[in-house]
Amino acid sequence: MPHLLAITGSPSAHSRTAVVADHVLRRLSHSGFETAHLSVRELPAADLLAARRGEPEIRRALEAVAEADGLVIATPVYKASYTGLLKAFLDLLPQDGLDGKTVLPLATGGSLAHVLTIDYALRPVLAALGARHVTAGRFVLDSSVERGAGPDRLRPEAELDLYQAVDEFAAALRSAPAAAVTAAALTTTP
């Protein structure tokens, strides 16, 4: 069973981004995937900013990324880009830290003016880290995340759009082993 890790880069304790990531993880877990959630804000700030890879919590976080078959990278948009908190964590990964992984990028924000953040800011970093396949990401407006007395939820149209991206991500993950075997067969000479 593929193991999936969601990494959220919001500094907020009451993050809409985390709500979106949790929706994604529930959908994936109902589809038979093993899931976990890493909130970068919970890592020790001094160790994260000083790039102390050997410190226990940072080391465990990096090992979780290395062991995952697929990643959901979720961030709010601040100043037309992903958060500095997420950037600090991604900078700790080795140059090939996402090698062979399928990645679903997600972003949340207050305005559709930031929708291109996924393609122009986040996707290039994920590709530079060696991601095998970065699936079509999704941008979710903050106003689509409803919070109140009950459980946090997404507006139906946003949830439907998000689940389409999740289903495409799941399909890419399921085809990943077959693609790897095919690629290996093509590069082997008799």
CSV table of C-alpha atoms in Angstrom, one decimal, residues 2 14 43 49 94 117 135 139 143 151 154 171 174:
chain,number,residue,atom,x,y,z
A,2,PRO,CA,1.6,3.3,-1.0
A,14,HIS,CA,-5.9,27.6,12.6
A,43,LEU,CA,9.0,21.6,13.9
A,49,LEU,CA,16.1,27.9,10.3
A,94,PRO,CA,18.8,16.9,-0.6
A,117,THR,CA,1.6,30.5,-7.6
A,135,THR,CA,0.3,16.4,-11.0
A,139,PHE,CA,-5.8,26.6,-5.7
A,143,SER,CA,-13.7,31.8,1.3
A,151,PRO,CA,-16.4,20.4,11.6
A,154,LEU,CA,-15.2,23.0,2.0
A,171,ALA,CA,-4.3,7.4,-10.4
A,174,ARG,CA,-1.2,3.7,-8.8
